[in-house]
mmCIF file of C-alpha atoms in Angstrom:
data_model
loop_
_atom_site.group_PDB
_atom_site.id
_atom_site.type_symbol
_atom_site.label_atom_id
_atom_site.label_comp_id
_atom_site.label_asym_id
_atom_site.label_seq_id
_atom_site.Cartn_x
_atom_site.Cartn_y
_atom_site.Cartn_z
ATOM 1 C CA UNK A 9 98.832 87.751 72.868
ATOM 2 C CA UNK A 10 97.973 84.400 71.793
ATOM 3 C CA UNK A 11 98.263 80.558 73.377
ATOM 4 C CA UNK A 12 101.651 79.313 72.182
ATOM 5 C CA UNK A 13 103.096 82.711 71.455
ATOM 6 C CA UNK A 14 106.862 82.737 71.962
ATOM 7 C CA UNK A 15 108.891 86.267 73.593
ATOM 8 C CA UNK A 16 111.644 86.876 72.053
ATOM 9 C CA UNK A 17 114.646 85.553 74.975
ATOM 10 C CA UNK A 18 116.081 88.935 76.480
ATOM 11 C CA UNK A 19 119.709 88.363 78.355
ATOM 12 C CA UNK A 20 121.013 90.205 81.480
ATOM 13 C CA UNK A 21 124.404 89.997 82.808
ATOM 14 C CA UNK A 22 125.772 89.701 86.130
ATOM 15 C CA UNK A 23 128.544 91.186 87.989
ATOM 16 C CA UNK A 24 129.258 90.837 91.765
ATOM 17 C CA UNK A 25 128.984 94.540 91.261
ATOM 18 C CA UNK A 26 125.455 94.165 90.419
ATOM 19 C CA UNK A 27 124.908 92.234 93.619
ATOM 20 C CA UNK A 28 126.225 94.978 95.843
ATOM 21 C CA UNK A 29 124.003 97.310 94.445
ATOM 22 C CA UNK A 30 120.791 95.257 94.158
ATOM 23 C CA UNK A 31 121.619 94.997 98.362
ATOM 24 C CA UNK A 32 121.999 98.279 98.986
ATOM 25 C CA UNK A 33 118.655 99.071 96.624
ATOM 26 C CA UNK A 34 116.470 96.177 97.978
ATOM 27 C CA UNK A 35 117.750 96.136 101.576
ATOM 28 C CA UNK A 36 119.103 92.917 101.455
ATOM 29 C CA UNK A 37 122.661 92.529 103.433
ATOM 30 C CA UNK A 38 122.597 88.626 103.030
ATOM 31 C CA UNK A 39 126.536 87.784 103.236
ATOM 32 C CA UNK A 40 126.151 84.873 101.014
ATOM 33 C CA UNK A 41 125.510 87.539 98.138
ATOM 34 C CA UNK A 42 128.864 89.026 99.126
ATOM 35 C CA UNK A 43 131.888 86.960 101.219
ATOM 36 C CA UNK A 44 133.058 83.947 99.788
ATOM 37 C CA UNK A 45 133.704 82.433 103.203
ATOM 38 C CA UNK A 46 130.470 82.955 104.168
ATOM 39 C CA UNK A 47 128.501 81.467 100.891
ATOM 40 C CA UNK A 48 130.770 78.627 101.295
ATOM 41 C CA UNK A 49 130.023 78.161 105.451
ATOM 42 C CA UNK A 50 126.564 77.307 104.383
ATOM 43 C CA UNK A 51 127.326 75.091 101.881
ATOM 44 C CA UNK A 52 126.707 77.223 98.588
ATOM 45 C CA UNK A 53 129.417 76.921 95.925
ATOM 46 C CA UNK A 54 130.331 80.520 96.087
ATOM 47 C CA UNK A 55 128.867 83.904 96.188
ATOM 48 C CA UNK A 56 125.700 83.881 94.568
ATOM 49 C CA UNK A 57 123.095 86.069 92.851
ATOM 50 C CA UNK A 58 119.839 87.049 95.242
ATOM 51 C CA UNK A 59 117.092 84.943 93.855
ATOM 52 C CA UNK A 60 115.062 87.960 94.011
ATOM 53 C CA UNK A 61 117.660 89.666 91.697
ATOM 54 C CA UNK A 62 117.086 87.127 89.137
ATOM 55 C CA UNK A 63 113.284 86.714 89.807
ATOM 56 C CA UNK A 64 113.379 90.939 88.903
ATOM 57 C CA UNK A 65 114.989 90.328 85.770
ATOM 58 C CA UNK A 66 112.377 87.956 84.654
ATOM 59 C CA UNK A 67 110.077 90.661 85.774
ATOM 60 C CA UNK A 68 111.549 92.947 83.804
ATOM 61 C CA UNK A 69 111.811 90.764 80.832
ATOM 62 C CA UNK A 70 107.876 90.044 81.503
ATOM 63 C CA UNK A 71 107.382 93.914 81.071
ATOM 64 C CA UNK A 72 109.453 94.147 77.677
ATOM 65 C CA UNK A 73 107.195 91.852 76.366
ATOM 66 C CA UNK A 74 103.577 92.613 77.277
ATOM 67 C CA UNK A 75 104.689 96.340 77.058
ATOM 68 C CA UNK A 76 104.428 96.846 81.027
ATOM 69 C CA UNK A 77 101.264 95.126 81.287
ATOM 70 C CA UNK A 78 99.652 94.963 84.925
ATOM 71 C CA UNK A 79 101.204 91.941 86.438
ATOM 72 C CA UNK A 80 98.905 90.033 88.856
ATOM 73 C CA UNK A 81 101.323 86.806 89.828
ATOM 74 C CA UNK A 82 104.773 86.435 89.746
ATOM 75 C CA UNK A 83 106.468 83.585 91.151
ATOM 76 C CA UNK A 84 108.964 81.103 91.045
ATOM 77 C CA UNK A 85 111.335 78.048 92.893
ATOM 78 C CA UNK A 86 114.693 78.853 93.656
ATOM 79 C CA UNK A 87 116.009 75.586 91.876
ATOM 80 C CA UNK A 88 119.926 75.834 91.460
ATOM 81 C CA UNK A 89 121.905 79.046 92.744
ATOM 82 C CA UNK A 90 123.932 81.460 90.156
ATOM 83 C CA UNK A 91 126.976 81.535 91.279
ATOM 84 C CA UNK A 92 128.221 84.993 90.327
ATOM 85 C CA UNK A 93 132.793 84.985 89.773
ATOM 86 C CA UNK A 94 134.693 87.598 91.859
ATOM 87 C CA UNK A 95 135.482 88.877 87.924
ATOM 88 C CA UNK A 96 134.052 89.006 85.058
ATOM 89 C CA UNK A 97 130.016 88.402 84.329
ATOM 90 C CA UNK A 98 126.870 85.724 84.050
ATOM 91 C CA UNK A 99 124.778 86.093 81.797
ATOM 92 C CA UNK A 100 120.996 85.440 82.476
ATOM 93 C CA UNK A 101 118.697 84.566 79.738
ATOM 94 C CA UNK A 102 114.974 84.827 80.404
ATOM 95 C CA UNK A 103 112.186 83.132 77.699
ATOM 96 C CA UNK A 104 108.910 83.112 77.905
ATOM 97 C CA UNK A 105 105.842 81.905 76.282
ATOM 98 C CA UNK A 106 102.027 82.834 76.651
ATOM 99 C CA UNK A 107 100.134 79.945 78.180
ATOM 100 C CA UNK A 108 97.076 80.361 78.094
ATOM 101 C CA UNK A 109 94.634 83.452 77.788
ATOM 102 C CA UNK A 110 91.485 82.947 80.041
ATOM 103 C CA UNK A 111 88.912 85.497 81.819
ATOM 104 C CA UNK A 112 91.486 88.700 80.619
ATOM 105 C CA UNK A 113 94.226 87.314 81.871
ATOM 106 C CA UNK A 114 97.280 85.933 80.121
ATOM 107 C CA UNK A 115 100.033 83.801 81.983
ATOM 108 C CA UNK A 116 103.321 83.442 80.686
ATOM 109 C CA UNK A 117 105.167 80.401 81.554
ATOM 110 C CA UNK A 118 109.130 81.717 81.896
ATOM 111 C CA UNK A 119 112.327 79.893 81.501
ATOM 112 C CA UNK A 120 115.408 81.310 83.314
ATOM 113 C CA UNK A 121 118.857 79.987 82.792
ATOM 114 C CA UNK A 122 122.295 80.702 83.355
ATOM 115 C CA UNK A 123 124.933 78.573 81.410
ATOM 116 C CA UNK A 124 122.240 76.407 80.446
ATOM 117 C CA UNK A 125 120.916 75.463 83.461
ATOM 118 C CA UNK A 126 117.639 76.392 84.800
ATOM 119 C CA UNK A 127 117.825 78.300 87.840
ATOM 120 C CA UNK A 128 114.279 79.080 88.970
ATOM 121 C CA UNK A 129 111.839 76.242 89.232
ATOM 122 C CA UNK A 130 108.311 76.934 87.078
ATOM 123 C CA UNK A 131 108.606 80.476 87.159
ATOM 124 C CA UNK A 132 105.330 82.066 85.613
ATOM 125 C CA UNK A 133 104.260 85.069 85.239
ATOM 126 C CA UNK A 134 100.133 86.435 84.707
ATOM 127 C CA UNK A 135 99.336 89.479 83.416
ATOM 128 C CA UNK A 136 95.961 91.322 82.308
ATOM 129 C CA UNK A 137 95.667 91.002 78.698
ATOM 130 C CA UNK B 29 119.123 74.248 116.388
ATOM 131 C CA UNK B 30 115.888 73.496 115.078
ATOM 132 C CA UNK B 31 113.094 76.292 114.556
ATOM 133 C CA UNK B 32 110.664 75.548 116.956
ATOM 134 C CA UNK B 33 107.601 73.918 115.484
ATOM 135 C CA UNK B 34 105.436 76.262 118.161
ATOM 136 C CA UNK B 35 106.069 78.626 115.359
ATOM 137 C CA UNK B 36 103.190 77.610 113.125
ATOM 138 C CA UNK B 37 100.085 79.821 112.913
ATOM 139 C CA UNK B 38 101.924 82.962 114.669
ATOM 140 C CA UNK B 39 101.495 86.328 112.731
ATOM 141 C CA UNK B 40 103.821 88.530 113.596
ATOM 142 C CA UNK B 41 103.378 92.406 114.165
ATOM 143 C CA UNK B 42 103.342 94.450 111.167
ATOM 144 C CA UNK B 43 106.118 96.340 110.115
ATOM 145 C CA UNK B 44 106.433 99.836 110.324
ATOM 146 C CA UNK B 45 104.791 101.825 107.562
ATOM 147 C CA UNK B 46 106.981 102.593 104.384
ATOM 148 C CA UNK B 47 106.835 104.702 102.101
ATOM 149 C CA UNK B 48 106.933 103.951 98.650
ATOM 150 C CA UNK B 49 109.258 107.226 96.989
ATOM 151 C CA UNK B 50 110.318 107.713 93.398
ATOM 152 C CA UNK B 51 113.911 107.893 94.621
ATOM 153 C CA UNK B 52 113.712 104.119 96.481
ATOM 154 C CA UNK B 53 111.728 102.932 93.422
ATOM 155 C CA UNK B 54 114.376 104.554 90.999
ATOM 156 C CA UNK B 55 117.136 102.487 92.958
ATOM 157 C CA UNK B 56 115.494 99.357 93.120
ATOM 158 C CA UNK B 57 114.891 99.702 89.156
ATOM 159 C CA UNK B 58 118.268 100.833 88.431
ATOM 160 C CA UNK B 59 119.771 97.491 90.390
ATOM 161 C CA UNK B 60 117.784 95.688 88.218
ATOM 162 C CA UNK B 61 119.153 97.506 85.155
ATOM 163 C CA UNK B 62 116.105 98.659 84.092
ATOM 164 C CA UNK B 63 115.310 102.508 83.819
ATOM 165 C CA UNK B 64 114.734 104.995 86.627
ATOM 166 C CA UNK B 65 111.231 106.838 86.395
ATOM 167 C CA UNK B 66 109.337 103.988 85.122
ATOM 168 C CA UNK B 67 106.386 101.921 86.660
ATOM 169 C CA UNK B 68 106.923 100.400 90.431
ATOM 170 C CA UNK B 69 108.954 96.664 89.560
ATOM 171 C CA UNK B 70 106.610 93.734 90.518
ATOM 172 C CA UNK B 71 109.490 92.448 92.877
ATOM 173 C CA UNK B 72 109.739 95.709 95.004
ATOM 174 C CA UNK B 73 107.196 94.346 97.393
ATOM 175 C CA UNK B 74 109.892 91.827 98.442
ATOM 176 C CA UNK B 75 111.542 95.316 100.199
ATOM 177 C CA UNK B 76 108.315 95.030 102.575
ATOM 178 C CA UNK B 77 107.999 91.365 103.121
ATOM 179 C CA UNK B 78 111.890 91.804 103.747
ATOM 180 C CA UNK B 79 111.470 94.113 106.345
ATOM 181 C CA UNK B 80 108.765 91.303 107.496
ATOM 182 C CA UNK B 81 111.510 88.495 107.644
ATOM 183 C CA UNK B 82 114.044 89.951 108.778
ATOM 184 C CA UNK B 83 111.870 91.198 112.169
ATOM 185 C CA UNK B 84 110.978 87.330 112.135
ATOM 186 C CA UNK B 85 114.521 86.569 112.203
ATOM 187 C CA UNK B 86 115.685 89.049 114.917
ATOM 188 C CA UNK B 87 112.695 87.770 116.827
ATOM 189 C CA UNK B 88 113.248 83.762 116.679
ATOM 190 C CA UNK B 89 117.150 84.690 116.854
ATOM 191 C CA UNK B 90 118.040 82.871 113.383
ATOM 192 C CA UNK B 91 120.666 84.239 111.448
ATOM 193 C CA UNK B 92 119.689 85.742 108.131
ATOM 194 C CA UNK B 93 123.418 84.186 106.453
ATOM 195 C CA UNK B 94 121.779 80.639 107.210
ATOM 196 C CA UNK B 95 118.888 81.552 105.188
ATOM 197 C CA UNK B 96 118.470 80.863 101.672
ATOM 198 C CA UNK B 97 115.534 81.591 99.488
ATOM 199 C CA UNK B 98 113.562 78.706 98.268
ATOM 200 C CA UNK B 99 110.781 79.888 96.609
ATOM 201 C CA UNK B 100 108.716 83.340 96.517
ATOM 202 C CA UNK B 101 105.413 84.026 95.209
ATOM 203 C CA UNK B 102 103.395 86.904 94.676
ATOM 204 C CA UNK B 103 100.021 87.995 93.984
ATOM 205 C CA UNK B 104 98.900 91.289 93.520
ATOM 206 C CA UNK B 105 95.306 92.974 94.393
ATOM 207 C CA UNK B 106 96.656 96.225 92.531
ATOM 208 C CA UNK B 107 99.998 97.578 91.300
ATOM 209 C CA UNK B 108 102.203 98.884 93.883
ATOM 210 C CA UNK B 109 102.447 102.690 93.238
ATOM 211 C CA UNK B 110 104.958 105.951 94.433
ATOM 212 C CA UNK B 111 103.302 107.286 97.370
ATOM 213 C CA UNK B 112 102.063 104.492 98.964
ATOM 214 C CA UNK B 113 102.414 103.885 102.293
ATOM 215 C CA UNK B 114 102.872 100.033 103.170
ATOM 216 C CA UNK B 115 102.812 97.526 105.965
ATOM 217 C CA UNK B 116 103.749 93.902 105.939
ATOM 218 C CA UNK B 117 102.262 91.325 108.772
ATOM 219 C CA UNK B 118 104.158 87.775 108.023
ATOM 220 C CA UNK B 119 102.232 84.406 109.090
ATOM 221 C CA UNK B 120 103.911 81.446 109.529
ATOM 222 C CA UNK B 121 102.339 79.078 107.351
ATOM 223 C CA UNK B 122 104.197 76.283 107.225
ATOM 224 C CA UNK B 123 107.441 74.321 109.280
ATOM 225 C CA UNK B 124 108.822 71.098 108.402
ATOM 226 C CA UNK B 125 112.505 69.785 108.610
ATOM 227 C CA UNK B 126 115.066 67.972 105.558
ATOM 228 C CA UNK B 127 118.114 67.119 106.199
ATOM 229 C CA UNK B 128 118.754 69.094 108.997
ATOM 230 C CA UNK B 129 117.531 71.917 107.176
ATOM 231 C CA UNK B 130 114.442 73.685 108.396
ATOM 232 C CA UNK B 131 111.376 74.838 105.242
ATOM 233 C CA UNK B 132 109.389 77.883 106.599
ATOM 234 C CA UNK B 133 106.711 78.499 104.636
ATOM 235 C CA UNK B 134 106.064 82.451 105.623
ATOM 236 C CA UNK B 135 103.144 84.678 103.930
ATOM 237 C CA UNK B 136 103.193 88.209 104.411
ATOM 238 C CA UNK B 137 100.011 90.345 103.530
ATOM 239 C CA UNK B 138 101.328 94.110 102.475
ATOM 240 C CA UNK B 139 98.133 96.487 102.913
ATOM 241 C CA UNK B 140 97.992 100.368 101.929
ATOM 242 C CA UNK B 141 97.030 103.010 104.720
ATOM 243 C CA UNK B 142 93.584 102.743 104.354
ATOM 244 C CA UNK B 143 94.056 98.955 105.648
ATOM 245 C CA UNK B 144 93.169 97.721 101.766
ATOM 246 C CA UNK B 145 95.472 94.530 101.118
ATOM 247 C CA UNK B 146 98.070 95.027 97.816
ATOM 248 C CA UNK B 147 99.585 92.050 97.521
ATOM 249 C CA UNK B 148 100.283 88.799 99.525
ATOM 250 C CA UNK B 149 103.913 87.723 99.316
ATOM 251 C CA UNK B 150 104.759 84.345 100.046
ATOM 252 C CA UNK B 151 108.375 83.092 100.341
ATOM 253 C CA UNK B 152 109.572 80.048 101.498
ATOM 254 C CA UNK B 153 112.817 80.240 103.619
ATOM 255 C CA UNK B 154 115.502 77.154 104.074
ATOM 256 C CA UNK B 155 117.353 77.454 107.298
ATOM 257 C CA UNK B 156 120.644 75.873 107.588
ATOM 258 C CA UNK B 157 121.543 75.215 111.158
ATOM 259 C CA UNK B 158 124.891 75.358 112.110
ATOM 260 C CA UNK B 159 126.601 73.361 115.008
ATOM 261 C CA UNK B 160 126.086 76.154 117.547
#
């Protein structure tokens, strides 16, 4: 992996489906990620996606590319919320290119949208080369 | 009501251990829609520092459905592997208020049984207060 490198942009899509069982797997009974009324009580403009959910796919998308390198930093801002329909799915898109490569290490800087809007906030990835 | 700014500094007891099994790392994977059988995900530690937060939660009485995720960070001293067995101790780092939202900055360090840290997981939590 070089400097300026670009992944190939993998998508994932998003049911409310996938929410319910990303809580049951991760432990994660957050309402907000379930009940409309809830989501909506705190001000959110609907159910939405667990940031960590999306944050995994990036992870996942990180692995695809370096061929499951060993990841040493992952993280990201939880910028605008992906609001996930009662029907129907969101679709995800994850890009990524190689930063820099320094001391055996390589860090990816990742961009995450849904609908063409970023939803995580300088998410970045570094793996060992 | 406001998180009390007291808070600041405390560590809080570490969780009880947890075993890191093929079967809840084959889940976790699956939700993800990735493949079942394959390496650890580098998000599973968030099951630890979960377990972490929500103890923090039940023990400043603050509703997890007022919490939103506002950033998380992790950085890992080794991958996390099956078999494992894992602890996480959160710190409060960090408390400041916007809007009648509260920012906790928490970290939580997730060691191994032989007390060997694995990976520090830092999340910052926004607390919506509600008029009760």
């Amino acid at each position: 992996m070089r400097a300026g490198e670009a992944f190939e942009p993998v998508t994932y899509p998003l049911t409310r489906a996938d929410l319910v069982a990303y809580a049951q797997a991760s432990g994660d009974p957050n309402p907000i990620h379930q009940d409309e009324d809830v989501a909506r009580s705190v001000g959110l403009p609907g159910v939405i996606a667990h940031g960590m959910l999306t944050l995994g796919l990036a992870g996942r998308a990180v692995a695809a590319w370096t061929d499951g390198a060993e990841v040493v930093e992952l993280g990201c801002k939880f910028t605008n919320p992906v609001v996930v329909p009662a029907d129907g799915a969101v679709e995800i898109v994850v890009a990524g290119s190689v930063k820099k490569v320094e001391d055996g290490l390589v860090t990816i800087a990742l961009e995450v949208t849904c609908g063409d809007v970023k939803v995580l906030g300088m998410p970045k990835a570094v793996v060992r080369a | 009501m406001p998180v009390d700014q007291s808070l600041v500094g405390r560590e809080f007891p570490p969780t009880p251990q947890r075993e890191v099994s093929r079967a809840d790392v084959d889940a976790f994977a699956t939700a993800l829609g990735g493949p079942a059988g394959d390496a650890v995900p580098p998000t599973y530690p968030i099951v630890l520092a979960f377990d972490a937060m929500n103890a923090f939660l039940a023990a400043e009485e603050i509703d997890l459905f007022r919490i939103i995720h506002g950033e998380q960070r992790f950085a890992y001293e080794r991958p996390v592997r099956i078999g494992d067995q894992l602890t996480a101790t959160l710190t409060v780092a960090s408390l400041r208020q916007i809007g009648g939202a509260d920012i906790i900055g928490t970290s939580s360090a997730i060691h191994d049984a032989s007390g060997a840290l694995v990976c520090t997981a830092k999340a910052t939590l926004v607390h919506t207060a509600g008029a009760a």
